[in-house]
Amino acid sequence: MARDLKFTRNIGIMAHIDAGKTTTSERILFYTGKTHKIGEVHEGGATMDWMVQEQERGITITSAATTAFWKYDGNNYQINLIDTPGHVDFTVEVERSLRVLDGTVATFCAVGRVQPQSETVWRQADKYRVPKIAYVNKMDRVGADFLAVVAEMKEKLGANAVPICLPIGAEDKFQGIVDLIAMKGYFYDQESKELVNYEVRDVPENMLAECEEWRAKLVEAAAEYDDTLMEKFFDDPDSISSEEIIAALRKATIDMAIVPICCGSSFKNKGVQFLLDAVMRYLPSPLDKKSVEGTNPTNNNVEVRPSSVKEPFCALVFKIATDPFVGRLAFMRAYSGKLESGSYVLNTRSGKKERISRLFQMHSNKQNPIEFVEAGDICAAVGFKELRTGDTICVETHPIVLESMTFPDPVIGLAVEPKTQKDLDKLGIALGKLAEEDPTFTVKADHETGQTVISGMGELHLDIIVDRLRREFGVEINQGAPQVNYKEAIRSTVQHREVFKKQTGGRGKFADIIVEIGPADEGVVGLQFIDEVKGGNVPKEFIPAVEKGFKSAMANGVLAGYEVTSMKVKLKDGSFHPVDSDALSFEIAARQAFRKALPKATPVIMEPIMSLEVVTPEDYMGDVIGDLNKRRGQITSMDSKANARIVKANVPLAEQFGYVTILRTISSGRATSTMTFSHYAELPGSLAKDVIEKSGHKGLGDDEE
């Protein structure tokens, strides 16, 4: 498998719901010869949507990886392709896929254009600096407008979008595309099941002027990026060859200065081969990306690892999945070196050795065994004991920790209990496995009520979890009503002295601390701890224990027992006893100080606010806005697009349960909505009172010893 990394592409397909990601992936598999029958999403036959829940609902839930090969320019390229979900509830799948990919195909619907979820995935790709090419799908649908999508991308995403082809016709007259670089027309025969289902002809007469205009813009965009081309462009734009344009565009795309755009209709088998060529042309190979940076855990120095087989091995685990036949699979991206199956690696998070007994190349949910994995590849491994999402694995002699991923906090919870006693153990095991697979899914036992509360990113997310519990793990459960994941915060600063004394005969316990507790600085999440103790009044070895005490106390706030997201603690002074003081005494003192001081620091309840976008016909506009006002929604903007109106609003999550059904009723099924998490905001007083009462939290007086 020793091969040139130059001919490898690690790409993902990302977009909003229903843009046609999975259909495009299916066509890529067909045209690369990976599958011989085209799988359709709406028939439940898509290769990449292998879960029962995906086939039933026609949506992608989990990202599926596969490897295919494509011939371009006389070379055989290997594509490691990941198909990602579009639904906001499964944003974690997109996040972790983008972290390990070198490039991505951002898919847009020619009718729906740029949706809120498109913006979310676009920002995710920007965060990990993943170069993009755009693909405008569904050109055959009524209302398709390629150039309108290009304009929206510039406006809403701030992208330097440059078309590399133009559609020939649109809607039911969509016949094919014009390649603006070669100035040739590709006419597709949708009935043909051949791999080459198109004819190359001259550009249609009626399109010549438009194509010339857009080609000039394309050449100008490429020339802007390359000084030598710029000179040529000013002398004679026609002297620039196709190869020079492609080379400059490729550089600019990898540098994220330009986003090339092509179009097609995946369902009608038009434009996919051109898209594949564009992937080879413009998206980076592992060699084009900067060498991966990480820190050495032994001395915290920054280390750089180029993408080469000769370097020491390191890889990032980006996903854990459970397979009924082979057990737990760890999907990983190898950044440097080579790993053979059966060898040992170091997990830098736990500091333990792990044996990788077998390696697989994945094809959706099927595994093809491979002997080894090399830099730049994506594969799955089995045999490990305790790998998690975001772990770095490397050779023992050269430890390194790579940048992990950040995951959003869950916003919605659900109480679950097993129907029978025998399901009790099964439930614990099943929830443990699911939480391992999905970092945005958490399981917590509520000690006060004795309930098990599962939390996730939205109603659909929890729906799928409950469905999987039933089908995969055979656990029948009763579920409560959905609950919102509130948080707590404080608004003012208080001084507090806490003395903890305990005498029980023999060695006692003693700790004395003076602290100032207040809101954290802007942008700081978690505990901001500042040590201001002078003269050794509190010995250095006890200070971490004070910090630990406050940190652990933040998990349960004083109002309703919700997590306190951030606060600042200054340890001003204190005293200790030479015999009775120990770390545990200071930890307990910190916890008690938290319990007693926080009620004086103006604590408030924070609720999750969602960003909602409703697309509705004009006739129902008044009803939609009236309903949003009822739900404490704040309208942020109103736009019109073709004959529809777009309403954007910030609405509390607590008011949004079952909103989709109500919206359908109001608008006779014609309006659609998309919702993404926006921020946390303070809950108004009267409602906060209800939340506190419902929580049954005892607040003060339940000090832990």
XYZ file of C-alpha atoms in Angstrom:
705
model
C 0.000 0.000 0.000
C 3.064 2.217 -0.181
C 1.657 4.957 -2.325
C 2.111 8.580 -3.145
C 0.077 10.696 -0.720
C -0.283 13.269 -3.447
C -3.055 11.083 -4.888
C -5.103 10.807 -1.683
C -8.139 12.964 -0.876
C -9.792 12.921 2.555
C -13.074 14.670 1.903
C -16.459 15.049 3.530
C -19.838 16.092 2.212
C -21.562 18.651 4.419
C -24.767 20.632 4.067
C -28.144 21.426 5.568
C -31.040 18.939 5.626
C -32.261 17.710 2.253
C -29.543 19.276 0.140
C -28.766 15.831 -1.271
C -25.546 14.843 0.577
C -26.260 11.114 0.743
C -27.612 10.998 -2.840
C -24.385 12.704 -4.005
C -22.298 10.217 -1.985
C -24.233 7.308 -3.580
C -23.500 8.681 -7.058
C -19.814 9.092 -6.199
C -19.717 5.426 -5.106
C -21.422 4.377 -8.335
C -19.215 6.363 -10.689
C -16.035 5.311 -8.923
C -17.104 1.691 -9.398
C -17.476 1.054 -5.651
C -21.116 0.034 -6.013
C -22.846 -1.349 -9.120
C -26.339 -0.340 -8.173
C -27.339 3.192 -7.238
C -28.891 3.300 -3.764
C -31.728 5.791 -3.253
C -32.368 7.561 0.048
C -36.153 7.758 -0.407
C -36.327 4.008 -1.000
C -34.240 3.290 2.081
C -31.565 1.652 -0.090
C -28.641 4.068 0.332
C -25.327 2.372 1.107
C -24.161 5.200 3.364
C -27.391 5.296 5.363
C -27.076 1.811 6.821
C -28.861 2.280 10.177
C -32.483 1.114 10.302
C -33.497 4.501 11.734
C -31.811 6.253 8.784
C -33.525 4.092 6.196
C -36.932 4.559 7.789
C -36.722 8.294 8.155
C -34.667 9.072 5.039
C -32.182 11.162 7.056
C -28.510 10.677 7.903
C -27.847 10.232 11.622
C -24.319 8.969 11.828
C -21.425 9.906 9.557
C -20.377 6.966 7.361
C -16.882 6.574 5.900
C -15.857 4.776 2.735
C -12.913 4.556 0.347
C -13.198 4.769 -3.436
C -10.833 5.319 -6.391
C -11.108 7.773 -9.276
C -9.016 8.160 -12.395
C -8.127 11.767 -13.185
C -5.479 13.039 -15.576
C -4.012 9.550 -16.006
C -3.488 8.989 -12.254
C -5.476 6.795 -9.893
C -6.663 8.809 -6.865
C -7.833 7.344 -3.559
C -10.802 9.127 -1.978
C -11.623 8.638 1.700
C -15.163 9.960 1.781
C -17.280 10.800 4.846
C -21.000 11.492 4.429
C -22.185 13.682 7.327
C -25.708 14.381 8.698
C -27.454 17.679 7.992
C -29.780 17.790 10.969
C -28.692 20.191 13.692
C -29.259 17.555 16.411
C -26.356 15.537 15.021
C -23.936 18.440 14.711
C -21.326 16.423 16.642
C -20.960 14.075 13.654
C -20.112 17.003 11.399
C -17.763 18.531 13.970
C -15.648 15.430 14.433
C -15.582 14.596 10.740
C -14.356 18.066 9.796
C -11.616 17.866 12.404
C -9.874 15.065 10.512
C -10.694 15.907 6.900
C -8.442 17.774 4.495
C -11.209 19.217 2.342
C -14.978 19.277 2.083
C -17.718 19.535 -0.517
C -20.320 21.999 0.755
C -23.602 21.037 -0.912
C -26.413 23.528 -1.453
C -29.910 23.072 -2.770
C -30.540 25.205 -5.871
C -34.036 26.009 -4.576
C -33.511 26.265 -0.780
C -30.144 28.083 -1.279
C -28.216 29.063 1.863
C -30.030 27.802 4.965
C -29.188 28.498 8.652
C -27.720 25.020 8.977
C -25.505 25.719 5.909
C -24.078 28.640 7.884
C -23.468 26.406 10.930
C -21.519 23.755 8.988
C -19.657 26.451 7.069
C -18.476 28.026 10.341
C -17.495 24.564 11.629
C -15.327 24.063 8.539
C -13.761 27.510 8.991
C -12.943 26.676 12.627
C -10.744 23.753 11.607
C -9.497 25.613 8.472
C -10.897 23.045 6.042
C -10.780 24.165 2.372
C -14.114 23.930 0.529
C -15.569 23.511 -2.897
C -19.291 24.134 -3.297
C -21.716 21.982 -5.225
C -25.169 23.343 -6.068
C -27.456 20.332 -6.313
C -31.068 19.860 -7.472
C -30.718 22.009 -10.585
C -33.631 20.027 -12.087
C -36.176 21.238 -9.502
C -38.720 23.996 -10.047
C -37.307 27.299 -8.821
C -33.640 26.275 -9.236
C -31.349 29.273 -9.675
C -27.602 28.695 -9.723
C -26.449 32.312 -9.750
C -28.836 33.220 -6.920
C -27.073 30.602 -4.749
C -23.691 32.105 -5.707
C -24.931 35.580 -4.700
C -26.302 34.281 -1.359
C -23.027 32.522 -0.584
C -21.178 35.789 -0.999
C -23.717 37.699 1.054
C -24.502 35.264 3.896
C -21.300 33.266 4.207
C -18.867 35.962 3.122
C -17.313 33.446 0.738
C -15.304 34.417 -2.297
C -17.483 32.151 -4.454
C -16.210 31.592 -8.012
C -18.293 29.478 -10.460
C -16.157 27.001 -12.452
C -19.138 25.903 -14.534
C -22.560 27.199 -15.606
C -25.769 25.175 -15.971
C -27.226 24.557 -19.448
C -30.895 25.231 -18.858
C -32.622 24.880 -15.460
C -35.568 23.093 -13.887
C -36.987 20.476 -16.280
C -34.791 21.851 -19.100
C -31.543 21.235 -17.177
C -29.390 19.317 -19.684
C -25.872 19.635 -18.396
C -23.071 22.094 -17.627
C -20.482 24.263 -19.352
C -16.919 23.855 -18.083
C -15.721 27.477 -17.901
C -12.024 26.578 -17.965
C -12.084 24.272 -21.010
C -15.095 26.134 -22.524
C -16.815 22.890 -23.404
C -20.427 21.785 -22.812
C -21.221 18.489 -21.089
C -24.644 17.152 -22.141
C -25.916 14.334 -19.901
C -28.186 11.437 -20.733
C -30.017 10.715 -17.477
C -31.369 7.365 -18.657
C -27.897 6.014 -19.299
C -26.396 3.777 -16.589
C -22.929 4.014 -18.147
C -20.042 5.549 -16.216
C -19.625 8.100 -18.988
C -23.221 9.235 -19.433
C -22.445 12.531 -21.188
C -21.314 13.969 -24.501
C -18.771 16.767 -24.763
C -19.888 19.401 -27.302
C -19.253 23.053 -28.023
C -20.835 25.710 -25.824
C -24.423 26.437 -26.978
C -24.606 29.603 -29.092
C -27.105 31.337 -26.848
C -24.794 30.937 -23.842
C -21.518 32.074 -25.371
C -21.640 35.690 -24.155
C -22.611 34.681 -20.575
C -19.915 31.985 -20.454
C -17.274 34.421 -21.724
C -18.270 36.910 -18.997
C -18.075 34.336 -16.180
C -14.860 32.861 -17.550
C -13.284 36.313 -17.437
C -14.354 36.631 -13.752
C -12.856 33.195 -13.047
C -9.533 34.063 -14.702
C -9.452 37.374 -12.839
C -10.068 35.641 -9.475
C -7.242 33.175 -10.209
C -4.928 35.960 -11.394
C -5.581 38.037 -8.262
C -4.061 35.244 -6.264
C -0.953 34.733 -8.386
C 1.331 37.661 -9.266
C 2.827 36.114 -12.434
C -0.670 35.415 -13.724
C -1.688 38.976 -12.864
C 0.976 40.344 -15.198
C -0.134 37.986 -17.949
C -3.754 38.963 -17.291
C -3.034 42.658 -17.834
C -1.020 41.965 -21.026
C -3.411 39.488 -22.571
C -6.052 37.531 -20.593
C -6.288 34.937 -23.384
C -2.615 33.972 -22.999
C -3.320 32.262 -19.664
C -3.546 28.503 -20.213
C -6.087 26.185 -18.573
C -3.288 24.477 -16.572
C -2.193 27.821 -15.124
C -5.775 28.703 -14.119
C -6.235 25.292 -12.426
C -2.900 25.570 -10.590
C -3.712 29.098 -9.293
C -7.272 28.085 -8.286
C -5.943 25.070 -6.454
C -3.496 27.214 -4.469
C -6.216 29.737 -3.650
C -8.714 27.039 -2.605
C -6.214 25.348 -0.286
C -5.437 28.734 1.214
C -9.214 29.278 1.692
C -9.120 32.449 -0.391
C -11.536 31.116 -3.042
C -14.421 28.639 -3.058
C -14.895 27.078 -6.535
C -18.561 26.291 -7.285
C -19.968 23.687 -9.612
C -23.546 22.481 -10.111
C -25.559 19.456 -11.116
C -28.421 17.191 -10.184
C -27.195 14.121 -8.311
C -30.584 12.425 -8.431
C -30.688 12.743 -12.226
C -27.003 11.651 -12.513
C -25.825 14.984 -13.934
C -22.611 16.743 -12.997
C -21.196 14.221 -10.480
C -18.168 13.251 -12.616
C -17.312 16.931 -13.033
C -17.564 17.350 -9.245
C -15.164 14.415 -8.743
C -12.671 15.974 -11.147
C -12.985 19.269 -9.253
C -12.248 17.449 -5.952
C -9.009 16.065 -7.456
C -8.133 19.393 -9.013
C -8.714 21.811 -6.194
C -8.927 20.072 -2.816
C -5.724 19.379 -0.907
C -3.945 16.076 -0.429
C -2.533 15.346 3.072
C 0.799 16.736 1.780
C -0.729 20.125 0.906
C -1.923 20.688 4.440
C 0.390 22.146 7.034
C 2.239 19.642 9.172
C 0.127 18.684 12.167
C 1.028 20.402 15.445
C 0.721 18.943 18.913
C 2.250 19.225 22.372
C 4.639 16.813 23.971
C 2.970 15.704 27.239
C 6.314 15.195 29.007
C 7.581 18.794 28.649
C 4.627 20.700 27.019
C 6.789 21.727 24.053
C 5.110 22.207 20.675
C 5.961 19.390 18.245
C 5.411 19.288 14.500
C 4.778 16.083 12.536
C 4.872 16.227 8.734
C 2.600 13.857 6.769
C 5.212 11.218 6.068
C 5.571 7.490 6.639
C 9.118 8.055 7.902
C 7.936 10.107 10.896
C 6.900 8.507 14.246
C 3.275 7.328 14.185
C 0.462 9.532 15.539
C -3.303 9.486 14.917
C -6.458 11.119 16.238
C -9.479 9.040 17.234
C -12.480 10.962 15.959
C -15.307 8.520 16.534
C -16.192 5.411 18.546
C -18.847 3.090 17.141
C -20.208 -0.258 18.285
C -20.547 -3.040 15.736
C -22.551 -6.153 16.692
C -19.930 -8.471 15.135
C -16.532 -6.937 15.851
C -17.333 -4.935 19.017
C -16.085 -1.391 19.560
C -14.535 0.343 16.583
C -12.323 3.401 16.872
C -12.273 5.512 13.712
C -8.976 7.305 13.393
C -7.053 9.556 11.071
C -3.346 8.788 10.834
C -1.293 12.001 10.546
C 2.239 10.601 10.432
C 4.125 7.301 10.399
C 2.805 3.812 9.934
C 0.897 1.446 12.248
C 0.722 -2.308 11.725
C -2.151 -4.356 13.084
C -1.286 -6.184 16.283
C 1.071 -3.447 17.522
C 0.972 -1.425 20.731
C 0.330 2.329 20.906
C 0.242 4.889 23.694
C -2.998 6.705 24.576
C -1.704 10.110 25.710
C -4.908 10.997 27.611
C -4.794 8.012 29.936
C -1.036 7.411 29.651
C -1.740 3.687 29.084
C -0.640 1.315 26.373
C -3.311 -0.029 24.034
C -3.062 -2.976 21.675
C -4.577 -2.470 18.243
C -5.376 -6.039 17.274
C -6.928 -5.407 13.837
C -7.237 -2.564 11.365
C -10.057 -2.095 8.860
C -10.765 0.051 5.874
C -14.392 1.048 6.215
C -17.106 0.897 3.615
C -20.169 2.315 5.383
C -20.910 -0.421 8.003
C -18.748 -3.108 6.351
C -15.117 -3.664 7.267
C -12.314 -4.716 4.931
C -9.268 -5.899 6.964
C -5.943 -4.196 6.158
C -2.435 -5.031 7.364
C -1.351 -1.510 8.211
C -2.332 2.152 8.054
C -0.098 4.998 6.833
C 0.053 8.755 7.240
C -2.901 10.541 5.615
C -5.257 7.564 5.824
C -8.568 7.096 7.623
C -9.305 3.668 9.074
C -11.015 1.889 11.963
C -9.293 -0.153 14.683
C -10.474 -2.796 17.169
C -8.966 -4.464 20.206
C -8.439 -1.393 22.413
C -9.650 -1.105 25.998
C -10.446 2.520 26.680
C -10.177 4.888 23.741
C -12.564 7.874 23.573
C -13.467 10.441 20.928
C -10.680 13.024 20.671
C -7.868 10.792 22.025
C -4.433 10.900 20.451
C -2.644 7.586 19.923
C 1.066 7.485 19.088
C 4.256 5.465 19.468
C 5.498 5.215 23.012
C 8.911 6.665 22.331
C 7.544 9.891 20.764
C 4.466 10.987 22.740
C 2.321 13.834 21.337
C -1.124 15.278 22.105
C -3.039 16.608 19.077
C -5.692 19.308 19.288
C -8.954 17.607 20.170
C -12.482 18.720 19.312
C -14.904 20.895 21.186
C -18.469 19.705 21.601
C -21.513 21.768 22.548
C -23.327 21.080 25.811
C -26.628 19.193 25.582
C -29.711 21.446 25.765
C -32.568 19.032 26.437
C -33.045 16.192 28.953
C -35.396 13.261 29.356
C -36.035 11.049 32.401
C -35.950 7.315 31.535
C -36.565 4.166 33.538
C -36.561 0.477 32.545
C -39.957 -1.193 32.259
C -38.862 -4.347 34.079
C -36.238 -5.143 36.672
C -34.300 -7.363 34.258
C -33.887 -4.383 31.877
C -32.150 -2.409 34.620
C -28.635 -3.781 34.074
C -29.081 -3.816 30.306
C -30.095 -0.134 30.395
C -26.905 0.851 32.264
C -24.674 -0.983 29.743
C -26.573 0.355 26.715
C -26.506 3.993 27.911
C -22.780 3.639 28.672
C -22.110 2.438 25.090
C -24.219 5.190 23.532
C -22.535 7.902 25.655
C -19.154 6.548 24.524
C -20.175 6.844 20.876
C -21.656 10.313 21.119
C -19.984 13.050 23.189
C -23.082 15.308 23.021
C -25.189 12.627 24.698
C -24.838 12.513 28.506
C -26.310 10.296 31.196
C -26.768 11.544 34.763
C -28.396 10.024 37.819
C -30.434 12.579 39.755
C -29.734 11.705 43.388
C -32.694 13.623 44.773
C -35.329 11.915 42.638
C -33.443 8.709 41.868
C -34.171 9.173 38.138
C -31.807 8.522 35.265
C -31.763 11.638 33.051
C -30.430 11.417 29.495
C -29.551 14.666 27.718
C -28.936 15.484 24.070
C -29.017 18.180 21.382
C -32.722 18.115 20.534
C -35.979 16.138 20.481
C -34.984 14.133 17.396
C -31.618 13.221 18.934
C -33.275 11.754 22.048
C -35.937 10.113 19.887
C -33.247 8.205 17.974
C -31.449 7.261 21.220
C -34.663 5.794 22.682
C -35.306 3.955 19.401
C -31.766 2.520 19.411
C -32.140 1.388 23.027
C -35.180 -0.583 21.997
C -33.868 -2.087 18.772
C -30.147 -2.530 19.232
C -30.006 -3.312 22.909
C -33.500 -4.790 23.437
C -34.239 -2.456 26.390
C -37.837 -1.351 26.876
C -38.134 1.957 28.739
C -40.686 4.412 30.052
C -39.827 8.024 29.327
C -40.844 11.269 31.015
C -41.580 14.612 29.419
C -38.586 16.433 27.868
C -36.805 18.804 30.227
C -34.755 21.848 29.406
C -31.144 21.890 30.566
C -31.026 25.127 32.546
C -27.817 26.557 33.980
C -27.117 28.907 36.896
C -25.019 32.062 37.093
C -24.238 34.808 39.602
C -24.484 38.545 39.060
C -22.695 40.189 42.043
C -19.512 39.773 44.104
C -19.434 38.733 47.790
C -16.734 38.308 50.456
C -16.997 35.228 52.649
C -15.066 33.596 55.466
C -15.501 29.858 56.001
C -14.085 28.012 59.007
C -14.417 24.245 58.986
C -13.728 22.516 62.286
C -14.352 18.964 63.362
C -13.124 17.267 66.495
C -13.860 13.613 66.914
C -11.119 12.482 69.266
C -7.692 11.885 67.782
C -6.795 13.950 64.754
C -9.404 16.523 63.878
C -10.179 18.532 60.762
C -9.462 22.237 60.379
C -9.514 24.722 57.494
C -10.078 28.458 57.363
C -10.425 30.424 54.112
C -11.385 33.979 53.160
C -12.658 34.198 49.585
C -14.214 36.674 47.187
C -16.776 35.073 44.864
C -18.151 36.887 41.816
C -18.977 36.563 38.093
C -16.115 35.374 35.853
C -14.465 37.688 33.333
C -16.123 37.900 29.946
C -15.588 34.866 27.735
C -14.301 32.644 30.592
C -16.130 29.343 30.993
C -15.770 27.246 34.157
C -13.945 28.266 37.314
C -11.558 31.212 37.246
C -9.428 30.682 40.348
C -6.977 33.347 41.586
C -4.639 32.708 44.489
C -3.858 35.954 46.428
C -2.633 34.407 49.682
C 0.394 36.166 51.144
C 2.948 34.910 53.628
C 1.997 31.237 53.514
C -1.161 31.624 55.648
C -2.606 28.829 53.542
C 0.185 26.396 52.627
C 0.807 25.945 48.908
C -0.068 22.229 48.961
C -3.656 22.993 50.114
C -4.478 25.587 47.469
C -5.292 23.043 44.690
C -7.704 21.389 47.161
C -9.579 24.713 47.595
C -9.826 25.032 43.800
C -10.987 21.415 43.500
C -13.681 22.003 46.161
C -15.143 24.998 44.280
C -14.911 23.183 40.949
C -16.855 20.159 42.207
C -19.434 22.373 43.968
C -20.207 24.157 40.673
C -21.926 21.030 39.348
C -24.904 21.812 41.623
C -26.035 25.419 41.965
C -27.841 26.833 45.014
C -31.155 27.787 43.355
C -32.351 24.633 41.654
C -29.310 22.387 41.614
C -28.326 23.195 37.987
C -24.692 23.581 36.945
C -23.053 26.983 37.524
C -21.345 27.653 34.208
C -18.733 30.189 35.269
C -17.531 32.169 38.290
C -14.442 33.839 39.665
C -13.005 32.897 43.087
C -10.193 34.890 44.696
C -8.587 33.155 47.640
C -7.618 36.184 49.774
C -6.391 34.709 53.027
C -6.940 32.004 55.595
C -5.237 30.001 58.310
C -4.366 26.395 59.085
C -3.577 24.069 61.957
C -0.175 22.326 61.871
C -1.699 18.950 62.842
C -5.400 18.981 61.980
C -5.297 20.630 58.553
C -5.206 18.490 55.434
C -6.239 18.784 51.781
C -9.664 17.255 52.389
C -10.492 19.827 55.117
C -9.771 22.690 52.717
C -11.805 21.017 49.954
C -14.827 20.684 52.288
C -14.372 24.297 53.455
C -14.470 25.442 49.812
C -17.657 23.452 49.163
C -19.334 24.913 52.232
C -18.207 28.426 51.318
C -19.850 27.933 47.895
C -23.140 26.813 49.517
C -23.268 29.729 51.952
C -21.881 32.569 49.837
C -23.674 31.993 46.528
C -27.202 32.898 47.744
C -25.805 36.388 48.565
C -24.221 36.790 45.094
C -27.546 37.335 43.252
C -27.857 33.873 41.669
C -30.033 33.610 38.523
C -31.324 30.784 36.322
C -30.103 30.768 32.698
C -32.109 29.156 29.900
C -31.038 28.009 26.412
C -32.162 30.320 23.603
C -32.533 28.873 20.104
C -32.082 30.683 16.839
C -35.157 29.899 14.735
C -35.725 30.486 11.044
C -39.231 30.056 9.626
C -39.896 30.055 5.869
C -43.587 30.729 5.311
C -45.934 31.861 2.506
C -47.006 35.494 2.874
C -50.627 34.542 3.826
C -49.572 32.949 7.133
C -47.057 35.573 8.133
C -49.270 37.217 10.793
C -50.174 33.895 12.444
C -46.535 32.767 12.561
C -45.362 36.020 14.165
C -48.309 36.025 16.617
C -47.410 32.480 17.659
C -43.733 33.373 18.123
C -44.651 36.347 20.331
C -46.724 33.980 22.480
C -43.602 31.854 22.913
C -41.502 34.776 24.252
C -39.760 34.936 20.860
C -37.788 38.003 19.760
C -38.002 38.638 16.035
C -34.527 39.548 14.759
C -35.201 39.988 11.024
C -37.741 39.531 8.233
C -36.766 38.958 4.606
C -38.557 37.898 1.487
C -37.234 35.327 -0.966
C -39.224 34.684 -4.179
C -42.828 34.326 -2.945
C -41.959 33.252 0.592
C -41.192 35.277 3.714
C -38.334 34.411 6.056
C -38.724 35.185 9.732
C -35.694 34.901 12.014
C -36.191 34.924 15.768
C -34.550 33.992 19.055
C -36.900 31.748 21.040
C -36.374 30.020 24.421
C -36.095 26.243 24.037
C -38.641 25.703 26.833
C -41.334 27.185 24.574
C -40.407 25.175 21.507
C -41.509 21.649 22.322
C -43.730 20.281 19.575
C -43.326 23.519 17.558
C -43.028 21.752 14.198
C -46.522 20.226 14.549
C -48.090 23.561 15.569
C -46.365 25.386 12.692
C -47.768 22.821 10.249
C -51.252 23.389 11.656
C -51.002 27.203 11.446
C -49.717 27.168 7.874
C -51.642 24.142 6.497
C -48.346 22.312 6.197
C -46.691 24.953 3.946
C -44.211 26.565 6.354
C -40.910 25.004 7.405
C -38.586 25.830 10.277
C -34.998 25.152 11.303
C -33.641 25.644 14.773
C -30.072 25.871 16.060
C -28.745 26.562 19.551
C -27.749 30.207 19.979
C -26.842 31.137 23.605
C -27.911 31.088 27.255
C -29.890 34.043 28.670
C -31.353 34.932 32.045
C -34.790 33.492 32.789
C -37.392 36.096 33.883
C -38.199 36.150 37.642
C -41.679 34.592 37.728
C -40.686 31.729 35.435
C -37.467 31.176 37.370
C -39.578 30.780 40.506
C -41.565 27.967 38.825
C -38.381 26.215 37.713
C -36.938 26.366 41.251
C -40.172 25.013 42.743
C -40.368 22.183 40.214
C -36.775 21.165 40.830
C -37.545 20.485 44.501
C -33.978 21.569 45.318
C -33.338 22.064 49.008
C -30.657 24.696 48.487
C -29.043 25.594 51.773
C -28.520 23.403 54.707
C -27.463 20.255 52.867
C -23.757 20.644 53.391
C -21.628 17.727 52.505
C -19.158 16.574 55.042
